[in-house]
CSV table of N, CA and C in Angstrom, one decimal:
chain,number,residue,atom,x,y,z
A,222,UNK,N,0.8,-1.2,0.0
A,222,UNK,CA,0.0,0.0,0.0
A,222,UNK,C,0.9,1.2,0.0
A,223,UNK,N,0.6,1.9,-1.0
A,223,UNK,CA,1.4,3.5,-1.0
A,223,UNK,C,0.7,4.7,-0.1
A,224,UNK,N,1.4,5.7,0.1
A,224,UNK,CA,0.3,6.9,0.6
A,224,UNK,C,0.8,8.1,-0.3
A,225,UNK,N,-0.2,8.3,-1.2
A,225,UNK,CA,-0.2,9.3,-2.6
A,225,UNK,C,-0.2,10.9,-1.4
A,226,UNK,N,0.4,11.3,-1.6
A,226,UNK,CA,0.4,13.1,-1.4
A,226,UNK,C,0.5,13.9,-2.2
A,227,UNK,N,0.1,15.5,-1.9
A,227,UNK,CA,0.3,16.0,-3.0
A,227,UNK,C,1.6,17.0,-3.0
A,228,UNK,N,2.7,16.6,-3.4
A,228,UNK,CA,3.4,17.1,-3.0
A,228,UNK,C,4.0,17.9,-4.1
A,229,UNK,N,4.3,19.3,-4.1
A,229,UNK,CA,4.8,20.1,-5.0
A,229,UNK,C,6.3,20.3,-5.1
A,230,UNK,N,7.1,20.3,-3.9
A,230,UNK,CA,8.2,20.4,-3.8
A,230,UNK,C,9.5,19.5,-3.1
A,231,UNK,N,9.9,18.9,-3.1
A,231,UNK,CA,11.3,18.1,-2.7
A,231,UNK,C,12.5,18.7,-2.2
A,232,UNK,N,12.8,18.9,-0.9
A,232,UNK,CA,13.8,19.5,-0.8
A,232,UNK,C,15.0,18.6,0.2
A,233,UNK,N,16.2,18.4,-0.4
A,233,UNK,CA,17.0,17.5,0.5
A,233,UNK,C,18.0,18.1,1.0
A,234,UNK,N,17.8,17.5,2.3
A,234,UNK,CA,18.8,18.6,3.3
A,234,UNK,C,20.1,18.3,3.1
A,235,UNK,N,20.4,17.2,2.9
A,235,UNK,CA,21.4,16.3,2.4
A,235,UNK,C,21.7,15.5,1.7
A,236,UNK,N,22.4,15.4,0.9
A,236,UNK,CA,22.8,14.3,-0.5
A,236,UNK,C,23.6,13.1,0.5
A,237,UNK,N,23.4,13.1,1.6
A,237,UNK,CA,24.2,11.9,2.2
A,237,UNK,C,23.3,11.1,3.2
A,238,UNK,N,23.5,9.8,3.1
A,238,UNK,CA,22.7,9.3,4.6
A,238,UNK,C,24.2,8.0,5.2
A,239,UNK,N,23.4,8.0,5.9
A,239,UNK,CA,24.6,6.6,6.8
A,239,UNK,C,23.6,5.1,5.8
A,240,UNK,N,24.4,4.3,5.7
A,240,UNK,CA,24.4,3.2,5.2
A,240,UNK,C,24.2,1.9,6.0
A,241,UNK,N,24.6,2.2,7.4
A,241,UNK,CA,24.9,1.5,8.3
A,241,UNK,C,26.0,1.2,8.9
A,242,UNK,N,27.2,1.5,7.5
A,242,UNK,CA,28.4,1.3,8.0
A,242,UNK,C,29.2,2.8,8.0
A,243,UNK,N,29.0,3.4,7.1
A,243,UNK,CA,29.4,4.7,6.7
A,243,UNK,C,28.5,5.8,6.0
A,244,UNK,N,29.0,6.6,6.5
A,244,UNK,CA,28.4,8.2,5.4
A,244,UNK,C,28.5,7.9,3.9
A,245,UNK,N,28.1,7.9,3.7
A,245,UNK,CA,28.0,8.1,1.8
A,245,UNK,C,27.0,8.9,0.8
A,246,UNK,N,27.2,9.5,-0.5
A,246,UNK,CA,26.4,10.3,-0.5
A,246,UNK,C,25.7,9.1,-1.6
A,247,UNK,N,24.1,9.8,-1.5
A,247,UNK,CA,22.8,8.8,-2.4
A,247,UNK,C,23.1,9.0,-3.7
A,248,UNK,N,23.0,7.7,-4.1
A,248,UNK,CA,23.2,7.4,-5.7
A,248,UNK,C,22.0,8.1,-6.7
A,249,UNK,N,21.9,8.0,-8.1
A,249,UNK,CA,21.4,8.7,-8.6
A,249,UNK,C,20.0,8.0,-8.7
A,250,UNK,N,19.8,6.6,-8.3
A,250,UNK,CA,18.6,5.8,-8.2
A,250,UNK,C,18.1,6.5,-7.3
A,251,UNK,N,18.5,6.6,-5.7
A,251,UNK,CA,17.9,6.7,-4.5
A,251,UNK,C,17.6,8.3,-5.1
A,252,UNK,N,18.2,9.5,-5.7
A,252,UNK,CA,17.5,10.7,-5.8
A,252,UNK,C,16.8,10.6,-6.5
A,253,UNK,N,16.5,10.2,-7.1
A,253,UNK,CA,15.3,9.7,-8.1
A,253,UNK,C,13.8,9.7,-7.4
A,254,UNK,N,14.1,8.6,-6.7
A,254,UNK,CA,13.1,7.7,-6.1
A,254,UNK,C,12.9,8.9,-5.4
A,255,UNK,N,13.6,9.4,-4.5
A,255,UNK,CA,13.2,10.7,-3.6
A,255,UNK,C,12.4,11.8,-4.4
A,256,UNK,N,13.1,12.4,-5.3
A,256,UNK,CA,13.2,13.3,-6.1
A,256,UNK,C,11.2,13.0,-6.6
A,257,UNK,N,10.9,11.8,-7.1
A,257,UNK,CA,9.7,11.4,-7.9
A,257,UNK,C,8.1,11.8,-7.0
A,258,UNK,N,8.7,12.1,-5.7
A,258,UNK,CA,7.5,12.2,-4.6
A,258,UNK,C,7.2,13.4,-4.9
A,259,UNK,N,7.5,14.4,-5.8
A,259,UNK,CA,7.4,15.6,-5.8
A,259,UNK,C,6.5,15.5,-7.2
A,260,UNK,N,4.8,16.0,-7.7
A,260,UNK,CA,4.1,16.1,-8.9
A,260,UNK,C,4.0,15.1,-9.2
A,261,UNK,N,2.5,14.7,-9.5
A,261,UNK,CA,2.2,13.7,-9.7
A,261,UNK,C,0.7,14.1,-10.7
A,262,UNK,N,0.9,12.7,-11.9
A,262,UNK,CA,-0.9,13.3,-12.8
A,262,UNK,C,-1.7,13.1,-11.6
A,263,UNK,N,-2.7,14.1,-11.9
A,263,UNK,CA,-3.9,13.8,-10.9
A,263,UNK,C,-4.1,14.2,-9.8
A,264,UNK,N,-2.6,15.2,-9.5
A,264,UNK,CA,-3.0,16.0,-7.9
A,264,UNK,C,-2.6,17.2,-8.5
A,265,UNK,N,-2.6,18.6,-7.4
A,265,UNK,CA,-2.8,19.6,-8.1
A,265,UNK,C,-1.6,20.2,-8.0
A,266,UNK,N,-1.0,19.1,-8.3
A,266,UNK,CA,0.7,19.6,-8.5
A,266,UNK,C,1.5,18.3,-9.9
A,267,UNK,N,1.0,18.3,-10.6
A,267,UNK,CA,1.7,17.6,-11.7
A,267,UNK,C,3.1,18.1,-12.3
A,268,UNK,N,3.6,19.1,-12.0
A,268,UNK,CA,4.9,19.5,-12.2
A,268,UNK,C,5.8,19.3,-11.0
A,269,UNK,N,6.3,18.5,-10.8
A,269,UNK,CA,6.9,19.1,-9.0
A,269,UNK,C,8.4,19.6,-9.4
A,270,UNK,N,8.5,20.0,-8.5
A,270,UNK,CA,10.3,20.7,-7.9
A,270,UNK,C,10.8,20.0,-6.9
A,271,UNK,N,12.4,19.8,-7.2
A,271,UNK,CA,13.1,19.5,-6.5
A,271,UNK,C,14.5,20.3,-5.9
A,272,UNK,N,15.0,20.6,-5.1
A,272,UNK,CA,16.4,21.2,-5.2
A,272,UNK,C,17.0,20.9,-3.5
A,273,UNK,N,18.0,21.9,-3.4
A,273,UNK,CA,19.0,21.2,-1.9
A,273,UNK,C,18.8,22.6,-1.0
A,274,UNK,N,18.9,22.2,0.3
A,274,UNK,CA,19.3,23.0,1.0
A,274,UNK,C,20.7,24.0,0.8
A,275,UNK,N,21.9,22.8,0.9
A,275,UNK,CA,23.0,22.9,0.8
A,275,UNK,C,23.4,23.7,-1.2
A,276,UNK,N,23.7,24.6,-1.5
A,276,UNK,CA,24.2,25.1,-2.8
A,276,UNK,C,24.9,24.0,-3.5
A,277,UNK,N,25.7,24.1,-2.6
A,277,UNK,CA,26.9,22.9,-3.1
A,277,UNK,C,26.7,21.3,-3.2
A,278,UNK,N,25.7,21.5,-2.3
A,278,UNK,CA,24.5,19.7,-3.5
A,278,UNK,C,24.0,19.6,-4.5
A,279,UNK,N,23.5,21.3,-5.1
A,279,UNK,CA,22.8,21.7,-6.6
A,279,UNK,C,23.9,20.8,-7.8
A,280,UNK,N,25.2,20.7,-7.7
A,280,UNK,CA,26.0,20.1,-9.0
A,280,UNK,C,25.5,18.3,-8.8
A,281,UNK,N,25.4,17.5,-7.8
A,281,UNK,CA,25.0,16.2,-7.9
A,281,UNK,C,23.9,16.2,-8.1
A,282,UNK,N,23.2,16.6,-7.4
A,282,UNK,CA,21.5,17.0,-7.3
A,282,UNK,C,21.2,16.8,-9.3
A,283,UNK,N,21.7,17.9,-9.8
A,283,UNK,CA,21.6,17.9,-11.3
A,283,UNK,C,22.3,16.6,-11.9
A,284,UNK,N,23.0,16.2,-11.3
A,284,UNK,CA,24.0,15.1,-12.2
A,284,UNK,C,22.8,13.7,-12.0
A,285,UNK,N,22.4,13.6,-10.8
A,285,UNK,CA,21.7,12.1,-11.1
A,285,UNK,C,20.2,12.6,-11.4
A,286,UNK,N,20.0,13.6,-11.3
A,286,UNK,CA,18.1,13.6,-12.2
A,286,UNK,C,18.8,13.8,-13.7
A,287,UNK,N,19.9,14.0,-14.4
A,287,UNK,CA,19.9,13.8,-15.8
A,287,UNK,C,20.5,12.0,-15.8
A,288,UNK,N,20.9,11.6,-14.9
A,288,UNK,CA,21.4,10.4,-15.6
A,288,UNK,C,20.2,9.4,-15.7
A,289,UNK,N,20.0,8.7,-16.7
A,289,UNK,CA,19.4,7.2,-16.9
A,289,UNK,C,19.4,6.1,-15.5
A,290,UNK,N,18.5,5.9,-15.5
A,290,UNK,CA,18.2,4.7,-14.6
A,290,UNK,C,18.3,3.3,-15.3
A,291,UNK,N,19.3,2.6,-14.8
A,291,UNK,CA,19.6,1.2,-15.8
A,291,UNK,C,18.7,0.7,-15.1
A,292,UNK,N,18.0,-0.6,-16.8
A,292,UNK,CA,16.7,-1.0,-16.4
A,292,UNK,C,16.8,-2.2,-15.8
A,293,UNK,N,16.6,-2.9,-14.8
A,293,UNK,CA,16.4,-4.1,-14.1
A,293,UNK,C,16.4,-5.1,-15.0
A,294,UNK,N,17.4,-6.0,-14.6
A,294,UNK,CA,17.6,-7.3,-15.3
A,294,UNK,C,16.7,-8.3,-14.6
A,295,UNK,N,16.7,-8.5,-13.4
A,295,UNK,CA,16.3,-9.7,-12.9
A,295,UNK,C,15.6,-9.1,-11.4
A,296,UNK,N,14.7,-10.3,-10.7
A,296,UNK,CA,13.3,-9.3,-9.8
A,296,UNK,C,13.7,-10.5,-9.1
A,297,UNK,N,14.4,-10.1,-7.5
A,297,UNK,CA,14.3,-11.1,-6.5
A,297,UNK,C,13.1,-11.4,-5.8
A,298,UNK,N,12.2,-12.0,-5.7
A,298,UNK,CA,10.7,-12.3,-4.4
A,298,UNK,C,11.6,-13.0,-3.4
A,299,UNK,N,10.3,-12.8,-2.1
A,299,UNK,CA,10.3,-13.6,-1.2
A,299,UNK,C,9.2,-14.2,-0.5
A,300,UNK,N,9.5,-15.2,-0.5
A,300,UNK,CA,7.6,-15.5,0.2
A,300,UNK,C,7.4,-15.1,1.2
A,301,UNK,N,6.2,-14.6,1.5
A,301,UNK,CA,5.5,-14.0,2.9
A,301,UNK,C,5.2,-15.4,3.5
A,302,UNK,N,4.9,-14.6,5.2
A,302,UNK,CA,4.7,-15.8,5.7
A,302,UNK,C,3.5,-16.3,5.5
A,303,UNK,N,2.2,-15.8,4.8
A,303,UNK,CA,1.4,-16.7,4.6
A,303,UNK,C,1.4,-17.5,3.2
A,304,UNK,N,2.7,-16.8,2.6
A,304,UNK,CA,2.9,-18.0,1.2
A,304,UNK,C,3.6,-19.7,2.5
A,305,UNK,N,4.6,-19.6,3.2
A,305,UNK,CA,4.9,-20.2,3.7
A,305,UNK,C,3.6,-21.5,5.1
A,306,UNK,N,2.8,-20.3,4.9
A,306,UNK,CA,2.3,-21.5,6.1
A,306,UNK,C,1.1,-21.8,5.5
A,307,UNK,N,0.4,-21.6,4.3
A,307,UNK,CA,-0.5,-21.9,3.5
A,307,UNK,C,0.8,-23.3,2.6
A,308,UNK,N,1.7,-23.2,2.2
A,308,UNK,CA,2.5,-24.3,1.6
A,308,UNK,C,2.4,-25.2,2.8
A,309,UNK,N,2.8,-24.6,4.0
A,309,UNK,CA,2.9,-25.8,5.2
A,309,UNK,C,1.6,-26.4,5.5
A,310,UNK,N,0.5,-26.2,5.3
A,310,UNK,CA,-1.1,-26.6,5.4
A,310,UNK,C,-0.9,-27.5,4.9
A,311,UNK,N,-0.4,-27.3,3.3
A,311,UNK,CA,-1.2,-28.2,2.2
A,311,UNK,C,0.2,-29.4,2.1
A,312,UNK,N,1.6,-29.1,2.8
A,312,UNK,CA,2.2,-30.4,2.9
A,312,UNK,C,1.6,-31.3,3.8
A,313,UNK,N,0.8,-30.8,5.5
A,313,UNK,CA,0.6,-31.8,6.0
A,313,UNK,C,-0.7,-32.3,5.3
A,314,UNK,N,-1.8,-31.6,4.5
A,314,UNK,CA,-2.7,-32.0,3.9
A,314,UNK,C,-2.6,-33.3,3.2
A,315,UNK,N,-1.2,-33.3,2.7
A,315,UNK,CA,-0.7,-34.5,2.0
A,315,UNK,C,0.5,-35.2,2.2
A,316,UNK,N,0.2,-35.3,3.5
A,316,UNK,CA,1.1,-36.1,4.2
A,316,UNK,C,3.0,-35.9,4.2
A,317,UNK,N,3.2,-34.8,3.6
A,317,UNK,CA,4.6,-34.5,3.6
A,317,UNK,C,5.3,-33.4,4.3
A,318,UNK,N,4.5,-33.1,5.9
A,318,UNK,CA,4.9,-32.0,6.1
A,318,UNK,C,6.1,-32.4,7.6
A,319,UNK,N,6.7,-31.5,7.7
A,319,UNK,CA,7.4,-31.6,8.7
A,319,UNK,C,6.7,-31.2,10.5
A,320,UNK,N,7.5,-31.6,11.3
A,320,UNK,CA,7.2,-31.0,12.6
A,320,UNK,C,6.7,-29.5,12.7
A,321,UNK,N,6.2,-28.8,13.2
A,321,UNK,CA,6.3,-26.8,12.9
A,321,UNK,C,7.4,-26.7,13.7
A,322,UNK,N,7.9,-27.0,14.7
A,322,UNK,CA,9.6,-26.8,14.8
A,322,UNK,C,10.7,-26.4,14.2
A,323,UNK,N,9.9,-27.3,12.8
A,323,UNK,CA,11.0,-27.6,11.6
A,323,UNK,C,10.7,-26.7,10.2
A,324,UNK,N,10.3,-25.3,10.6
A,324,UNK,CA,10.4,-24.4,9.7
A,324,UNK,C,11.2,-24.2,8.7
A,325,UNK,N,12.3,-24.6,9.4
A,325,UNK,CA,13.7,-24.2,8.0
A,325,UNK,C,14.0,-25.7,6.6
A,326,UNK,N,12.9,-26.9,7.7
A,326,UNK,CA,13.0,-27.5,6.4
A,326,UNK,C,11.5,-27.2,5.1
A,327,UNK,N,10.8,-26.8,6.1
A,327,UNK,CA,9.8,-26.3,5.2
A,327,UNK,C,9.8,-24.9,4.4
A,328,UNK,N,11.0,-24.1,4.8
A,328,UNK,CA,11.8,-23.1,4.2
A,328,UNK,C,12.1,-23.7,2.8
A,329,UNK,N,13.3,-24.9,2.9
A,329,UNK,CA,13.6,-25.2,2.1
A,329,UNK,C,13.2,-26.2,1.3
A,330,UNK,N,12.2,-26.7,1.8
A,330,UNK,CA,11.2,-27.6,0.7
A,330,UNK,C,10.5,-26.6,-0.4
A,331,UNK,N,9.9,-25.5,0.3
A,331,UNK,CA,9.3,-24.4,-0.8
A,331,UNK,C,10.7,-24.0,-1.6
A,332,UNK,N,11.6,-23.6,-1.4
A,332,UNK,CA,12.6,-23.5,-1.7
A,332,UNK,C,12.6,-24.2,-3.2
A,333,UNK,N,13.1,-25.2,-2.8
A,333,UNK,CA,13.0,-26.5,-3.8
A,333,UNK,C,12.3,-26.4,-5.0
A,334,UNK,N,11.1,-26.1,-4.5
A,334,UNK,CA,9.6,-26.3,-5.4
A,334,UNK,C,9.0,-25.1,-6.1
A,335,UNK,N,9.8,-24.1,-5.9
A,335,UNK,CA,9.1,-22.8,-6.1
A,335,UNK,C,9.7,-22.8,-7.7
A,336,UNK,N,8.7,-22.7,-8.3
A,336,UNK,CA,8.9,-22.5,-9.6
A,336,UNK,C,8.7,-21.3,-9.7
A,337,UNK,N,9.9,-20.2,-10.9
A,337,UNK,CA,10.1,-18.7,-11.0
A,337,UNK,C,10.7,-18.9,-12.6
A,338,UNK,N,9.5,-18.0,-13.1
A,338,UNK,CA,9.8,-17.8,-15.0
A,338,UNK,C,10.4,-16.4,-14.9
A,339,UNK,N,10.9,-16.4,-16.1
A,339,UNK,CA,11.6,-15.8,-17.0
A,339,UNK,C,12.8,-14.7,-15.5
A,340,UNK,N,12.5,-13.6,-15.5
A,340,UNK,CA,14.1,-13.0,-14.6
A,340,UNK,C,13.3,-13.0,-13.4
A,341,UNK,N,13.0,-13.7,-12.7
A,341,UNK,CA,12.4,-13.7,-11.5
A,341,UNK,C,13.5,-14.4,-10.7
A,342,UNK,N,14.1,-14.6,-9.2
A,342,UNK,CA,14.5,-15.7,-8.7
A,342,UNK,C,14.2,-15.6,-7.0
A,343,UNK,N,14.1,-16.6,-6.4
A,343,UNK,CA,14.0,-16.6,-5.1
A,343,UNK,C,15.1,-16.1,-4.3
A,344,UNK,N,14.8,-15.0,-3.1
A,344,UNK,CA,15.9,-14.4,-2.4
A,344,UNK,C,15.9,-14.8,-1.2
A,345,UNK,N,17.4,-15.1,-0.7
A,345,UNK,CA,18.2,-15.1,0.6
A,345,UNK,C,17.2,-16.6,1.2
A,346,UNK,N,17.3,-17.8,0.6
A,346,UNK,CA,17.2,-18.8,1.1
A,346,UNK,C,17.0,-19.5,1.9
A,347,UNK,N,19.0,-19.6,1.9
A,347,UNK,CA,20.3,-20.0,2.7
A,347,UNK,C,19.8,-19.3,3.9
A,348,UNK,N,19.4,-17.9,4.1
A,348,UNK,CA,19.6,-16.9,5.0
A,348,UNK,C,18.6,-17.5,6.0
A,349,UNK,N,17.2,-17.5,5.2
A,349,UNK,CA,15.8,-17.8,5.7
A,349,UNK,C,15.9,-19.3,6.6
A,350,UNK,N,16.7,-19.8,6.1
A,350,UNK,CA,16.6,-21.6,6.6
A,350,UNK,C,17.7,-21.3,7.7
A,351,UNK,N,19.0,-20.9,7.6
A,351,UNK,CA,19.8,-20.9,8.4
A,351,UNK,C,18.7,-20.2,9.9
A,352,UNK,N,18.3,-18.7,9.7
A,352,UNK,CA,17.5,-18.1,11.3
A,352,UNK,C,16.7,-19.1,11.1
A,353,UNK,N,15.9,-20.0,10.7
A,353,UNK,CA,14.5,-21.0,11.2
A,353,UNK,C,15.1,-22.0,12.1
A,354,UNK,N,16.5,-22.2,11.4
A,354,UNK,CA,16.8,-23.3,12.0
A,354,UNK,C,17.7,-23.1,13.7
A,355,UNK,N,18.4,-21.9,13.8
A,355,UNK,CA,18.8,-21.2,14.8
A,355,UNK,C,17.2,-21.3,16.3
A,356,UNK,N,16.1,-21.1,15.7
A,356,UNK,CA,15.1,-20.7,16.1
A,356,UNK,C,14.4,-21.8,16.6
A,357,UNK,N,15.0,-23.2,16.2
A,357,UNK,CA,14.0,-24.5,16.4
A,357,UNK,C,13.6,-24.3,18.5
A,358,UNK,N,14.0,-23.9,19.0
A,358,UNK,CA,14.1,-24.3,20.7
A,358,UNK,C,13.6,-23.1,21.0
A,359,UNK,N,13.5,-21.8,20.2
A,359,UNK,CA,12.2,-20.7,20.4
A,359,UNK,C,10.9,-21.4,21.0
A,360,UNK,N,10.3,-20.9,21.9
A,360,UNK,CA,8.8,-20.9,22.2
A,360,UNK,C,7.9,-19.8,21.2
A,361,UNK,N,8.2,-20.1,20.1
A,361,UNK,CA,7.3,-19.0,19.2
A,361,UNK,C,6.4,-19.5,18.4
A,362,UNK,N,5.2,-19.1,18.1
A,362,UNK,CA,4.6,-19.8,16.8
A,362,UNK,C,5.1,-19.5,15.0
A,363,UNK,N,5.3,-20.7,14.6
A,363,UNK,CA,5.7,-20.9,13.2
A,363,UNK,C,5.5,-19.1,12.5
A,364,UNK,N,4.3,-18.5,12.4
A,364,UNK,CA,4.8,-17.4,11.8
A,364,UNK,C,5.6,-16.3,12.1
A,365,UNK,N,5.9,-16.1,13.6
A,365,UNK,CA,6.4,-15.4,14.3
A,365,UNK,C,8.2,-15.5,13.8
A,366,UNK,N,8.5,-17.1,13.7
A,366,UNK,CA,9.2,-17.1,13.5
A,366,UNK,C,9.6,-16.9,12.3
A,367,UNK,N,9.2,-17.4,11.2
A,367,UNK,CA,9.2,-17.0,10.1
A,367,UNK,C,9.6,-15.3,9.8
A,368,UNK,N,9.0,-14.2,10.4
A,368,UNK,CA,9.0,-13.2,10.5
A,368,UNK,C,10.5,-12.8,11.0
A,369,UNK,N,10.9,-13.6,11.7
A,369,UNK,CA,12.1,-13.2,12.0
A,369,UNK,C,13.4,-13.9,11.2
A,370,UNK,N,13.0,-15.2,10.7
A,370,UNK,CA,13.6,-15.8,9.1
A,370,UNK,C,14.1,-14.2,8.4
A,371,UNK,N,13.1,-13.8,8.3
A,371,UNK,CA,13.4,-12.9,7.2
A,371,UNK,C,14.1,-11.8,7.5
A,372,UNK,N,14.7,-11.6,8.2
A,372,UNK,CA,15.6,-10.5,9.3
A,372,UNK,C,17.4,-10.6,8.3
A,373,UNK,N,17.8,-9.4,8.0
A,373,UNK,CA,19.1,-9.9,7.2
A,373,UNK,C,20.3,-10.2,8.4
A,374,UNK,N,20.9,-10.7,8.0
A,374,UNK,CA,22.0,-11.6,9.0
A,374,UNK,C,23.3,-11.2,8.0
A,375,UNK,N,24.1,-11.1,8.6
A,375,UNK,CA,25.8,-11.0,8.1
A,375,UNK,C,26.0,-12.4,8.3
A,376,UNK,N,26.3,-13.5,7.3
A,376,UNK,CA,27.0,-14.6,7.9
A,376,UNK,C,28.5,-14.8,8.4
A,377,UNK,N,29.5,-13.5,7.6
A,377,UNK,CA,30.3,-13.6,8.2
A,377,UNK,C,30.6,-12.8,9.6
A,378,UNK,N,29.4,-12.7,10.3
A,378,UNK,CA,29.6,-12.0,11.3
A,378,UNK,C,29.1,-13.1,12.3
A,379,UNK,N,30.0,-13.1,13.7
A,379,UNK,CA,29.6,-14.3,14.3
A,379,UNK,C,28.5,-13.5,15.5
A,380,UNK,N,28.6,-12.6,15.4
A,380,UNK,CA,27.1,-11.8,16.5
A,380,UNK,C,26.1,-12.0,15.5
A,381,UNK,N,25.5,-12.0,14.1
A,381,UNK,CA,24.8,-11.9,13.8
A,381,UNK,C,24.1,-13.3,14.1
């Protein structure tokens, strides 16, 4: 669900955000995307404006609203948890389902089975099966956990 505004003008206080690991300034996608909340057909601002606080943002500010947006090769999904516990219904329905403990093999049974045409492909897996299976000795119910499957993890990080 979106929330349409009518917004006439865009103004960024800064071309930079934290990343999580560092300051960096936003690529010409992310001004974009920002930049786009401004005029829209159908509200009473179809022309919108954008510009900076800062003067000395005005030269990037211009450099990524003229550059091209490279078009998307390939569209990662993920199943929600009610794709996952509607699959888990209809495994025990037919006799192939696992314990609900055992979320991460029913992670990876959909896994397995999920058929994806043309540039589509299933995301972060490995990721989803690894937290389910961390999670077996949780007192949680199956979607709860699932919910938290989907949490991104550093694997090479041993806190994560």
């Amino acid at each position: 669900m979106g929330l349409n505004l009518s917004i006439k003008r865009i103004i960024f206080n800064t071309m930079f955000k934290n990343n999580g690991e560092k300051i960096v300034q936003l690529d010409h996608s992310s001004v974009k995307q920002i930049a786009g909340r401004a005029g829209r057909r159908n509200s009473p601002y179809p022309q919108g404006e954008v510009t900076c606080r800062d003067p000395f943002d005005m030269k990037h500010l211009r450099k990524c609203m003229s550059t091209e947006i490279e078009t998307i090769k390939k569209a990662g999904l993920i199943p929600t948890a009610s794709h996952i516990g509607l699959f888990n219904d209809l495994l025990m329905k037919y006799g192939s389902s696992h314990d609900e403990n055992e979320l991460h093999k029913t992670i990876r049974q959909f896994s397995e089975m999920a058929t994806l045409q043309g540039d589509f492909f299933l995301c972060r897996k490995k990721s989803m099966e690894d937290v389910a299976r961390w999670l077996i000795e949780i007192p949680l119910p199956a979607p709860e956990k699932f919910m938290l499957a989907l949490s991104p993890i550093n694997e090479g990080c041993q806190r994560s």
